[in-house]
Amino acid sequence: MKTIFPEYGNARLEVHVPPQTETRGMQGSPAPLEGKVAIAYALEHPCSSPSLAEIAREKLARNPSSNAVIVVSDNTRPVPYKGEDGLIAPLIQTLLDQGFQASQITVLIGAGSHRNMDPAEIEAMLGLAASGLGDIAVVNHEYEVNSQLTFLGQTNRGSNVWINRLYMEADLKIVTGLVESHFMAGASGGRKGICPGIVGKETLNIFHGAKLLSSTHAADMVLEGNPLHDEALEVALMAGCDFLVNATIDGEKRITGIFAGNLQAAHQAAVQKIRTYVMVPLAHLYDIVIIPAGFVGVNHYQVAKAAIEASRAVKPGGQIIMIARHTDPDPVGGEGYKTSLKLLHATGKEKFMSMILKPEWKLIQEQWQVQMWCKVLDVVGTKENLLYCALEIPESEYEYLSVTPCISMADGNTPLKKMETMVEKAIEFACAQSGKNTPSILFLQDGPYGIPEVLQPPVPPE
């Protein structure tokens, strides 16, 4: 037997697997950087932009009462915000050093349609109080609260652009985030900090609409021709951004790059960086793929990201084993997501997709993630081939989910031990179900952050 060590929350599982199991991960990841040094350099030497200090001084020279808004991601993203090597304290300190008062600075959590974060979660993510910056205001963006929004106009596609009023009224607009592969928008970060991060419900619904997501270009590491990227960028340029700060990280969540400055130039530089190491080259597809949901897998809604990546590596009709540690108050997801899952369960995949693609269809909030599960089902064929290892969702609640629970396989006196036995038994079950004496098995060690790609063999010369 071999042993693998899947990520599980802040810990690692120790799972015994059949000897033919192969482990694959991102190739050639760059050496991690010292965050404090990298951030300071990026703020002083940005891409196609004056330094943040210069911009801040100019804003105050024009208007001493200028206010600054710093958009941050929520805690579903492993953005290195807090601590001496984090992003947020140097950003705020730069503004303070140039003459901004704490009362002139607001941190805006750009969570799109995600739930509000509570004060304890905010401090755990940003560490403002621990950094002596506890007097900086932090506000949740609420995409359904009309009083928080202002209308900007329409995009070329005809989308009505509603955006956070606090951001639009700011004299200094700063956007932060993480650049990693994204299964819809090609790559995260950059323009996504604004759209969908701080847009209103109507704008977000178009951005996440079934038509855009059905495009073959709405996929990992594809920006050119990707309608989600194009729409998000247009909205972001309409809203404006004075300074972008994006990080890239490796599989251990260590900083590999800080890219600051112009919204487009800095984001493009970050995307080029991750292109060099996020791909996971494979020689062939596998009968069984094991994947941890990683940091992002706080609930079932988010685990779709891992499932999509596993579907790139599994054979048609093969099996995917997902490993998740759910920390969200609701381990499934929001009410719109549950409604959409129940609709999929009631109608079947083909009818569900047909309905949501009709022009007259009224979008259900978070149906887009159910559409992603449909893409996974296109590969594996049935939810019986999607084996779900998690402790937080009661087995009774799986009836309408798009996966098969493995919780009954759990055995042990600690959560880690229960998970380890659950995963091992799920692998045994999948092997038996495969109908093969020695099914091929792949462990994708980087979870949703590595992008599997089957390499085509070279064409022999004629």
XYZ file of N, CA and C in Angstrom, residues 44-279:
708
model
N 6.085 49.944 -4.264
C 6.981 51.010 -4.708
C 7.317 50.915 -6.197
N 7.224 49.706 -6.766
C 7.593 49.488 -8.177
C 6.450 48.759 -8.895
N 5.305 49.404 -9.052
C 4.127 48.754 -9.632
C 4.210 48.632 -11.157
N 3.263 47.878 -11.706
C 3.145 47.687 -13.153
C 2.361 48.851 -13.766
N 2.993 49.588 -14.674
C 2.309 50.629 -15.462
C 1.514 51.595 -14.604
N 2.116 52.031 -13.496
C 1.390 52.892 -12.566
C 2.380 53.606 -11.660
N 2.027 54.814 -11.192
C 2.807 55.411 -10.106
C 2.704 54.531 -8.864
N 3.589 54.727 -7.911
C 3.530 53.967 -6.665
C 2.266 54.333 -5.890
N 1.881 53.449 -4.965
C 0.697 53.727 -4.155
C 0.907 54.993 -3.332
N 2.115 55.202 -2.822
C 2.391 56.411 -2.034
C 2.194 57.669 -2.873
N 2.657 57.643 -4.114
C 2.486 58.801 -5.000
C 1.005 59.075 -5.252
N 0.263 58.018 -5.531
C -1.166 58.180 -5.806
C -1.871 58.743 -4.581
N -1.533 58.214 -3.390
C -2.168 58.685 -2.156
C -1.865 60.162 -1.909
N -0.609 60.561 -2.108
C -0.247 61.970 -1.906
C -1.002 62.876 -2.861
N -1.129 62.432 -4.116
C -1.834 63.237 -5.113
C -3.302 63.406 -4.742
N -3.919 62.343 -4.270
C -5.335 62.417 -3.882
C -5.523 63.427 -2.741
N -4.643 63.363 -1.749
C -4.771 64.270 -0.608
C -4.446 65.710 -0.982
N -3.522 65.882 -1.941
C -3.196 67.245 -2.379
C -4.403 67.897 -3.039
N -5.164 67.101 -3.779
C -6.366 67.619 -4.429
C -7.485 67.868 -3.428
N -7.579 66.958 -2.443
C -8.673 67.047 -1.481
C -8.211 66.426 -0.167
N -7.875 67.240 0.835
C -7.405 66.698 2.114
C -8.420 65.792 2.804
N -9.671 65.892 2.400
C -10.715 65.046 3.003
C -10.959 63.772 2.203
N -10.076 63.468 1.269
C -10.239 62.268 0.435
C -10.441 61.022 1.290
N -11.282 60.133 0.789
C -11.461 58.853 1.465
C -11.000 57.714 0.551
N -10.512 56.663 1.160
C -9.995 55.510 0.425
C -10.806 54.272 0.770
N -11.070 53.453 -0.253
C -11.730 52.160 -0.049
C -10.807 51.069 -0.575
N -10.577 50.065 0.272
C -9.751 48.913 -0.102
C -10.665 47.700 -0.189
N -10.836 47.161 -1.384
C -11.677 45.975 -1.580
C -10.848 44.737 -1.294
N -11.382 43.859 -0.447
C -10.726 42.580 -0.145
C -11.675 41.437 -0.481
N -11.130 40.264 -0.684
C -11.946 39.066 -0.884
C -12.498 38.602 0.458
N -13.441 37.650 0.430
C -13.924 37.095 1.690
C -13.079 35.878 2.073
N -13.495 35.182 3.117
C -12.659 34.100 3.651
C -12.819 32.772 2.931
N -13.441 32.774 1.753
C -13.429 31.562 0.924
C -12.179 31.518 0.056
N -11.350 32.525 0.100
C -10.134 32.588 -0.706
C -8.918 32.687 0.213
N -7.867 31.929 -0.065
C -6.680 31.958 0.811
C -5.750 33.131 0.503
N -6.303 34.324 0.492
C -5.489 35.509 0.205
C -4.612 35.797 1.420
N -3.326 36.013 1.228
C -2.429 36.265 2.377
C -2.583 37.694 2.891
N -3.630 37.932 3.644
C -3.921 39.284 4.107
C -3.222 39.652 5.421
N -3.265 38.759 6.407
C -2.907 39.186 7.765
C -1.437 38.933 8.096
N -0.987 39.587 9.153
C 0.359 39.367 9.656
C 1.415 40.225 8.992
N 2.654 40.069 9.471
C 3.774 40.857 8.958
C 4.039 40.598 7.483
N 3.743 39.389 7.023
C 3.962 39.048 5.624
C 2.686 39.143 4.805
N 1.650 39.781 5.346
C 0.375 39.883 4.658
C 0.212 41.181 3.895
N -0.841 41.246 3.107
C -1.084 42.396 2.237
C -1.680 43.604 2.936
N -2.587 43.358 3.876
C -3.465 44.451 4.281
C -2.765 45.517 5.118
N -1.928 45.117 6.081
C -1.278 46.113 6.939
C -0.359 47.049 6.154
N 0.493 46.554 5.228
C 1.330 47.478 4.455
C 0.521 48.440 3.594
N -0.596 47.975 3.050
C -1.452 48.849 2.252
C -1.980 50.004 3.103
N -2.553 49.647 4.237
C -3.128 50.682 5.105
C -2.034 51.606 5.639
N -0.900 51.013 6.029
C 0.176 51.833 6.581
C 0.707 52.824 5.553
N 0.758 52.406 4.287
C 1.189 53.328 3.234
C 0.270 54.540 3.160
N -1.025 54.308 3.258
C -1.982 55.418 3.228
C -1.828 56.311 4.458
N -1.649 55.697 5.614
C -1.471 56.478 6.840
C -0.194 57.322 6.766
N 0.859 56.721 6.228
C 2.134 57.444 6.133
C 2.048 58.667 5.225
N 1.136 58.619 4.249
C 1.000 59.748 3.315
C 0.022 60.801 3.811
N -0.610 60.552 4.960
C -1.475 61.567 5.536
C -2.936 61.202 5.672
N -3.350 60.030 5.160
C -4.727 59.595 5.384
C -4.918 59.307 6.873
N -6.064 59.684 7.395
C -6.442 59.324 8.751
C -7.192 57.986 8.721
N -7.177 57.285 9.835
C -7.881 56.001 9.894
C -9.350 56.160 9.526
N -9.940 57.310 9.914
C -11.357 57.550 9.633
C -11.629 57.759 8.146
N -10.568 57.958 7.351
C -10.726 58.163 5.908
C -10.524 56.877 5.115
N -10.319 55.766 5.804
C -10.025 54.487 5.150
C -11.100 53.473 5.516
N -11.627 52.784 4.523
C -12.606 51.722 4.741
C -12.174 50.473 3.980
N -12.261 49.331 4.634
C -12.042 48.040 3.975
C -13.408 47.485 3.605
N -13.594 47.163 2.341
C -14.867 46.661 1.823
C -14.706 45.205 1.408
N -15.468 44.318 2.030
C -15.375 42.891 1.717
C -16.210 42.610 0.474
N -15.518 42.340 -0.637
C -16.189 42.087 -1.906
C -16.526 40.628 -2.064
N -17.625 40.216 -1.474
C -17.975 38.793 -1.409
C -18.966 38.359 -2.473
N -19.300 39.241 -3.429
C -20.280 38.838 -4.436
C -21.587 38.459 -3.783
N -22.042 37.236 -4.043
C -23.309 36.766 -3.475
C -23.124 35.972 -2.191
N -21.889 35.855 -1.703
C -21.655 35.088 -0.486
C -22.230 35.825 0.724
N -22.393 35.103 1.796
C -22.962 35.679 3.024
C -21.998 36.686 3.654
N -22.551 37.521 4.544
C -21.724 38.456 5.294
C -20.788 37.721 6.252
N -19.612 38.269 6.443
C -18.690 37.757 7.458
C -18.954 38.456 8.779
N -18.810 37.705 9.895
C -19.005 38.324 11.203
C -17.675 38.879 11.712
N -17.704 39.698 12.784
C -16.472 40.345 13.254
C -15.328 39.388 13.561
N -15.639 38.240 14.150
C -14.578 37.277 14.476
C -13.932 36.733 13.207
N -14.740 36.449 12.200
C -14.209 35.952 10.936
C -13.356 37.014 10.243
N -13.810 38.260 10.327
C -13.069 39.358 9.705
C -11.700 39.514 10.353
N -11.660 39.465 11.673
C -10.378 39.599 12.361
C -9.470 38.412 12.053
N -10.046 37.211 11.977
C -9.237 36.029 11.651
C -8.641 36.133 10.257
N -9.352 36.771 9.345
C -8.875 36.900 7.967
C -7.898 38.056 7.804
N -8.208 39.201 8.397
C -7.414 40.413 8.167
C -6.410 40.716 9.282
N -6.745 40.363 10.510
C -5.848 40.619 11.631
C -5.599 42.091 11.877
N -6.590 42.941 11.649
C -6.386 44.387 11.815
C -6.112 44.757 13.271
N -6.891 44.214 14.183
C -6.674 44.527 15.597
C -5.296 44.059 16.044
N -4.909 42.876 15.609
C -3.600 42.335 15.982
C -2.465 43.173 15.420
N -2.721 43.893 14.318
C -1.701 44.750 13.702
C -1.775 46.190 14.187
N -2.613 46.450 15.195
C -2.764 47.806 15.696
C -3.591 48.703 14.804
N -4.414 48.093 13.945
C -5.226 48.857 12.992
C -6.717 48.616 13.228
N -7.055 48.323 14.464
C -8.439 47.972 14.778
C -9.432 49.097 14.609
N -8.948 50.334 14.417
C -9.878 51.454 14.232
C -10.241 51.673 12.764
N -9.737 50.827 11.873
C -10.117 50.909 10.458
C -11.482 50.248 10.268
N -12.402 50.941 9.629
C -13.752 50.400 9.410
C -13.720 49.286 8.375
N -14.491 48.229 8.627
C -14.639 47.117 7.690
C -16.126 46.928 7.423
N -16.491 46.888 6.146
C -17.894 46.820 5.739
C -18.101 45.635 4.805
N -19.180 44.869 5.014
C -19.562 43.807 4.084
C -20.335 44.398 2.908
N -19.946 44.042 1.684
C -20.766 44.384 0.521
C -21.970 43.461 0.501
N -23.171 44.037 0.406
C -24.401 43.248 0.371
C -25.079 43.484 -0.974
N -24.962 42.521 -1.839
C -25.362 42.685 -3.237
C -26.864 42.852 -3.426
N -27.664 42.505 -2.430
C -29.121 42.618 -2.549
C -29.672 43.871 -1.867
N -28.809 44.658 -1.256
C -29.263 45.863 -0.546
C -29.144 47.048 -1.490
N -30.266 47.487 -2.025
C -30.257 48.535 -3.051
C -29.650 49.848 -2.572
N -29.792 50.142 -1.291
C -29.250 51.394 -0.775
C -27.725 51.414 -0.809
N -27.103 50.246 -0.926
C -25.641 50.161 -1.015
C -25.138 50.361 -2.439
N -26.051 50.397 -3.413
C -25.652 50.340 -4.815
C -25.905 51.650 -5.550
N -25.177 51.835 -6.643
C -25.419 52.954 -7.545
C -25.319 52.434 -8.978
N -26.038 53.077 -9.886
C -26.119 52.608 -11.277
C -25.056 53.311 -12.120
N -24.294 52.511 -12.899
C -23.227 53.061 -13.736
C -23.586 53.149 -15.208
N -24.502 52.323 -15.667
C -24.823 52.272 -17.095
C -24.888 50.840 -17.563
N -24.696 50.641 -18.873
C -24.790 49.305 -19.450
C -23.481 48.920 -20.134
N -23.203 47.603 -20.112
C -22.059 47.083 -20.858
C -22.459 46.896 -22.315
N -21.500 46.549 -23.149
C -21.793 46.298 -24.555
C -22.748 45.138 -24.754
N -22.789 44.213 -23.796
C -23.726 43.088 -23.871
C -25.122 43.479 -23.398
N -25.251 44.696 -22.865
C -26.553 45.144 -22.379
C -26.784 44.908 -20.906
N -25.741 44.505 -20.163
C -25.894 44.290 -18.723
C -26.042 45.625 -18.008
N -27.015 45.726 -17.133
C -27.149 46.888 -16.260
C -26.128 46.768 -15.127
N -25.295 47.765 -14.987
C -24.204 47.698 -14.016
C -24.586 48.460 -12.749
N -24.842 47.696 -11.704
C -25.065 48.240 -10.367
C -23.848 47.875 -9.532
N -23.329 48.851 -8.800
C -22.085 48.621 -8.080
C -22.120 49.310 -6.727
N -21.267 48.856 -5.838
C -21.245 49.378 -4.480
C -21.046 50.897 -4.460
N -21.956 51.581 -3.804
C -21.924 53.047 -3.764
C -20.705 53.566 -3.001
N -20.361 52.911 -1.913
C -19.207 53.341 -1.119
C -17.940 53.341 -1.964
N -17.786 52.303 -2.785
C -16.612 52.216 -3.660
C -16.626 53.339 -4.689
N -17.764 53.545 -5.312
C -17.837 54.555 -6.370
C -17.640 55.971 -5.833
N -17.993 56.206 -4.595
C -17.844 57.540 -4.012
C -16.453 57.767 -3.431
N -15.618 56.718 -3.420
C -14.270 56.848 -2.863
C -13.380 57.667 -3.792
N -12.492 58.456 -3.205
C -11.509 59.212 -3.991
C -10.351 58.318 -4.415
N -10.023 57.343 -3.582
C -8.943 56.403 -3.869
C -9.499 54.996 -3.816
N -9.470 54.315 -4.959
C -10.049 52.971 -5.081
C -8.914 51.956 -5.221
N -8.837 51.037 -4.257
C -7.807 49.993 -4.250
C -8.507 48.639 -4.244
N -8.054 47.735 -5.085
C -8.645 46.396 -5.177
C -7.550 45.371 -4.921
N -7.846 44.385 -4.079
C -6.876 43.340 -3.757
C -7.462 41.971 -4.063
N -6.629 40.952 -4.002
C -7.131 39.602 -4.202
C -6.039 38.620 -4.569
N -6.480 37.436 -4.932
C -5.599 36.322 -5.266
C -5.788 35.956 -6.723
N -4.701 35.701 -7.423
C -4.785 35.222 -8.799
C -4.469 33.732 -8.811
N -5.468 32.946 -9.128
C -5.339 31.502 -9.294
C -6.225 31.102 -10.458
N -6.091 29.889 -10.915
C -6.963 29.438 -11.997
C -8.412 29.484 -11.533
N -9.321 29.746 -12.460
C -10.742 29.819 -12.116
C -11.533 29.070 -13.172
N -12.409 28.186 -12.709
C -13.091 27.269 -13.623
C -14.165 27.928 -14.475
N -14.489 29.185 -14.221
C -15.439 29.921 -15.054
C -14.753 31.088 -15.770
N -14.066 31.920 -15.002
C -13.520 33.171 -15.530
C -12.091 33.047 -16.036
N -11.538 31.835 -16.059
C -10.185 31.629 -16.543
C -9.158 31.784 -15.456
N -9.183 32.920 -14.779
C -8.299 33.188 -13.649
C -9.006 34.160 -12.718
N -8.752 34.034 -11.449
C -9.356 34.938 -10.483
C -8.522 36.204 -10.384
N -8.898 37.076 -9.454
C -8.145 38.301 -9.241
C -8.472 39.382 -10.251
N -7.719 40.488 -10.185
C -7.906 41.587 -11.117
C -9.319 42.091 -11.128
N -9.918 42.068 -12.307
C -11.272 42.603 -12.517
C -12.326 41.915 -11.676
N -12.095 40.652 -11.253
C -13.088 39.934 -10.453
C -13.268 40.527 -9.057
N -12.275 41.278 -8.580
C -12.461 41.949 -7.306
C -13.599 42.941 -7.352
N -13.876 43.461 -8.557
C -14.983 44.403 -8.754
C -16.231 43.684 -9.244
N -16.081 42.870 -10.258
C -17.204 42.099 -10.804
C -16.810 40.626 -10.883
N -17.380 39.803 -10.003
C -18.619 39.979 -9.240
C -18.465 40.517 -7.819
N -17.250 40.832 -7.373
C -17.011 41.136 -5.972
C -17.928 42.163 -5.349
N -18.130 43.315 -6.024
C -18.905 44.395 -5.387
C -20.041 44.897 -6.274
N -20.561 44.046 -7.151
C -21.693 44.454 -7.985
C -23.006 44.055 -7.332
N -24.104 44.580 -7.879
C -25.433 44.259 -7.386
C -25.968 42.965 -7.964
N -27.104 42.547 -7.465
C -27.682 41.263 -7.830
C -27.980 41.175 -9.316
N -28.562 42.229 -9.891
C -28.918 42.183 -11.308
C -27.678 41.999 -12.173
N -26.612 42.709 -11.861
C -25.373 42.588 -12.632
C -24.738 41.226 -12.425
N -24.734 40.760 -11.190
C -24.144 39.460 -10.890
C -24.895 38.339 -11.588
N -26.221 38.464 -11.671
C -27.011 37.418 -12.321
C -26.668 37.278 -13.793
N -26.402 38.388 -14.470
C -26.020 38.310 -15.876
C -24.626 37.713 -16.002
N -23.710 38.168 -15.139
C -22.342 37.662 -15.150
C -22.313 36.153 -14.941
N -23.209 35.653 -14.087
C -23.256 34.228 -13.780
C -24.380 33.507 -14.534
N -24.896 34.127 -15.565
C -26.004 33.531 -16.299
C -25.618 32.271 -17.053
N -26.625 31.439 -17.310
C -26.375 30.140 -17.934
C -25.746 30.264 -19.316
N -26.133 31.299 -20.065
C -25.622 31.447 -21.433
C -24.122 31.677 -21.429
N -23.644 32.602 -20.598
C -22.220 32.880 -20.556
C -21.436 31.668 -20.077
N -21.979 30.971 -19.070
C -21.269 29.832 -18.505
C -21.251 28.628 -19.436
N -22.137 28.603 -20.420
C -22.161 27.489 -21.371
C -21.080 27.614 -22.433
N -20.440 28.766 -22.515
C -19.380 28.954 -23.502
C -18.221 28.004 -23.234
N -17.664 27.436 -24.278
C -16.499 26.556 -24.127
C -15.267 27.342 -23.687
N -15.323 28.662 -23.825
C -14.202 29.496 -23.406
C -14.304 29.903 -21.933
N -15.413 29.586 -21.279
C -15.555 29.866 -19.847
C -14.929 28.720 -19.078
N -13.591 28.708 -19.058
C -12.864 27.567 -18.520
C -11.541 28.017 -17.916
N -10.895 27.100 -17.196
C -9.625 27.376 -16.537
C -8.587 27.938 -17.493
N -7.939 29.005 -17.067
C -6.786 29.605 -17.730
C -7.083 30.095 -19.141
N -8.363 30.270 -19.465
C -8.757 30.830 -20.760
C -9.285 32.247 -20.521
N -8.594 33.240 -21.027
C -9.061 34.618 -20.939
C -9.539 35.125 -22.296
N -8.795 34.852 -23.326
C -9.173 35.324 -24.654
C -10.461 34.641 -25.114
N -11.453 35.451 -25.402
C -12.740 34.913 -25.851
C -13.625 34.423 -24.730
N -13.189 34.541 -23.485
C -13.993 34.110 -22.342
C -15.012 35.206 -22.021
N -16.305 34.940 -22.190
C -17.304 36.008 -21.998
C -17.373 36.510 -20.560
N -17.062 35.649 -19.585
C -17.073 36.107 -18.203
C -15.930 37.093 -17.954
N -14.763 36.771 -18.493
C -13.622 37.684 -18.358
C -13.933 39.018 -19.032
N -14.461 38.957 -20.248
C -14.755 40.187 -20.995
C -15.761 41.055 -20.254
N -16.818 40.425 -19.736
C -17.858 41.192 -19.044
C -17.321 41.795 -17.746
N -16.575 40.994 -16.984
C -16.028 41.485 -15.719
C -15.058 42.629 -15.948
N -14.224 42.513 -16.980
C -13.254 43.563 -17.258
C -13.955 44.856 -17.673
N -15.003 44.740 -18.490
C -15.722 45.941 -18.912
C -16.351 46.646 -17.717
N -16.955 45.868 -16.822
C -17.554 46.459 -15.620
C -16.481 47.117 -14.757
N -15.352 46.437 -14.589
C -14.278 46.975 -13.754
C -13.728 48.282 -14.319
N -13.601 48.350 -15.635
C -13.095 49.583 -16.247
C -14.110 50.716 -16.128
N -15.389 50.381 -16.175
C -16.416 51.392 -15.955
C -16.333 51.955 -14.538
N -16.094 51.072 -13.571
C -16.058 51.480 -12.168
C -14.772 52.215 -11.823
N -13.680 51.819 -12.466
C -12.391 52.431 -12.183
C -11.672 51.769 -11.021
N -10.364 51.807 -11.088
C -9.524 51.258 -10.017
C -8.207 52.029 -10.052
N -7.859 52.671 -8.955
C -6.619 53.448 -8.915
C -5.391 52.573 -8.717
N -5.577 51.432 -8.025
C -4.408 50.612 -7.714
C -4.866 49.197 -7.398
N -4.232 48.232 -8.053
C -4.524 46.810 -7.835
C -3.367 46.172 -7.075
N -3.688 45.299 -6.140
C -2.668 44.480 -5.474
C -3.154 43.038 -5.467
N -2.504 42.195 -6.250
C -2.857 40.776 -6.334
C -1.675 39.908 -5.942
N -1.963 38.804 -5.283
C -0.935 37.842 -4.891
C -1.105 36.553 -5.673
N -0.015 35.824 -5.863
C -0.055 34.442 -6.327
C 0.585 33.590 -5.240
N 0.118 32.347 -5.115
C 0.624 31.465 -4.068
C 0.917 30.084 -4.639
N 1.631 29.259 -3.864
C 1.894 27.891 -4.284
C 0.943 26.942 -3.568
N 1.167 25.638 -3.719
C 0.288 24.646 -3.131
C 0.264 24.656 -1.614
N 1.272 25.264 -1.005
C 1.320 25.358 0.454
C 0.836 26.718 0.949
N 0.202 27.499 0.074
C -0.341 28.828 0.375
C 0.753 29.857 0.667
N 1.958 29.619 0.162
C 3.054 30.568 0.335
C 3.091 31.515 -0.862
N 3.444 32.760 -0.607
C 3.452 33.775 -1.653
C 4.532 33.477 -2.690
N 4.131 33.476 -3.959
C 5.104 33.323 -5.053
C 5.248 34.602 -5.867
N 4.354 35.551 -5.644
C 4.448 36.812 -6.367
C 3.456 37.827 -5.850
N 3.826 39.106 -5.907
C 2.925 40.218 -5.606
C 2.926 41.114 -6.840
N 1.745 41.393 -7.365
C 1.602 42.150 -8.607
C 0.698 43.344 -8.329
N 1.281 44.523 -8.435
C 0.563 45.738 -8.057
C 0.600 46.746 -9.192
N -0.355 47.689 -9.144
C -0.366 48.778 -10.101
C -1.633 48.846 -10.924
N -1.478 49.036 -12.227
C -2.596 49.146 -13.155
C -3.433 47.874 -13.147
N -4.762 48.035 -13.136
C -5.684 46.894 -13.032
C -5.377 45.812 -14.050
N -5.262 46.171 -15.323
C -5.057 45.176 -16.363
C -3.618 44.677 -16.408
N -2.661 45.588 -16.350
C -1.258 45.196 -16.486
C -0.814 44.292 -15.341
N -1.178 44.640 -14.119
C -0.772 43.838 -12.969
C -1.443 42.471 -13.000
N -2.721 42.443 -13.374
C -3.422 41.163 -13.434
C -2.842 40.268 -14.526
N -2.562 40.836 -15.682
C -1.977 40.046 -16.766
C -0.629 39.467 -16.367
N 0.177 40.242 -15.638
C 1.474 39.750 -15.179
C 1.297 38.584 -14.207
N 0.296 38.682 -13.330
C 0.040 37.599 -12.379
C -0.436 36.335 -13.088
N -1.305 36.496 -14.072
C -1.792 35.336 -14.835
C -0.637 34.655 -15.555
N 0.257 35.441 -16.140
C 1.418 34.856 -16.804
C 2.277 34.081 -15.812
N 2.365 34.567 -14.597
C 3.134 33.880 -13.555
C 2.548 32.505 -13.269
N 1.235 32.438 -13.020
C 0.662 31.145 -12.637
C 0.617 30.173 -13.809
N 0.597 30.692 -15.033
C 0.625 29.797 -16.191
C 1.858 28.903 -16.173
N 2.920 29.375 -15.552
C 4.174 28.629 -15.572
C 4.161 27.426 -14.642
N 3.154 27.354 -13.739
C 3.228 26.230 -12.790
C 1.901 25.612 -12.360
N 0.751 26.157 -12.728
C -0.494 25.582 -12.211
C -0.958 24.337 -12.964
N -0.477 24.133 -14.170
C -0.938 22.975 -14.927
C -0.366 21.679 -14.338
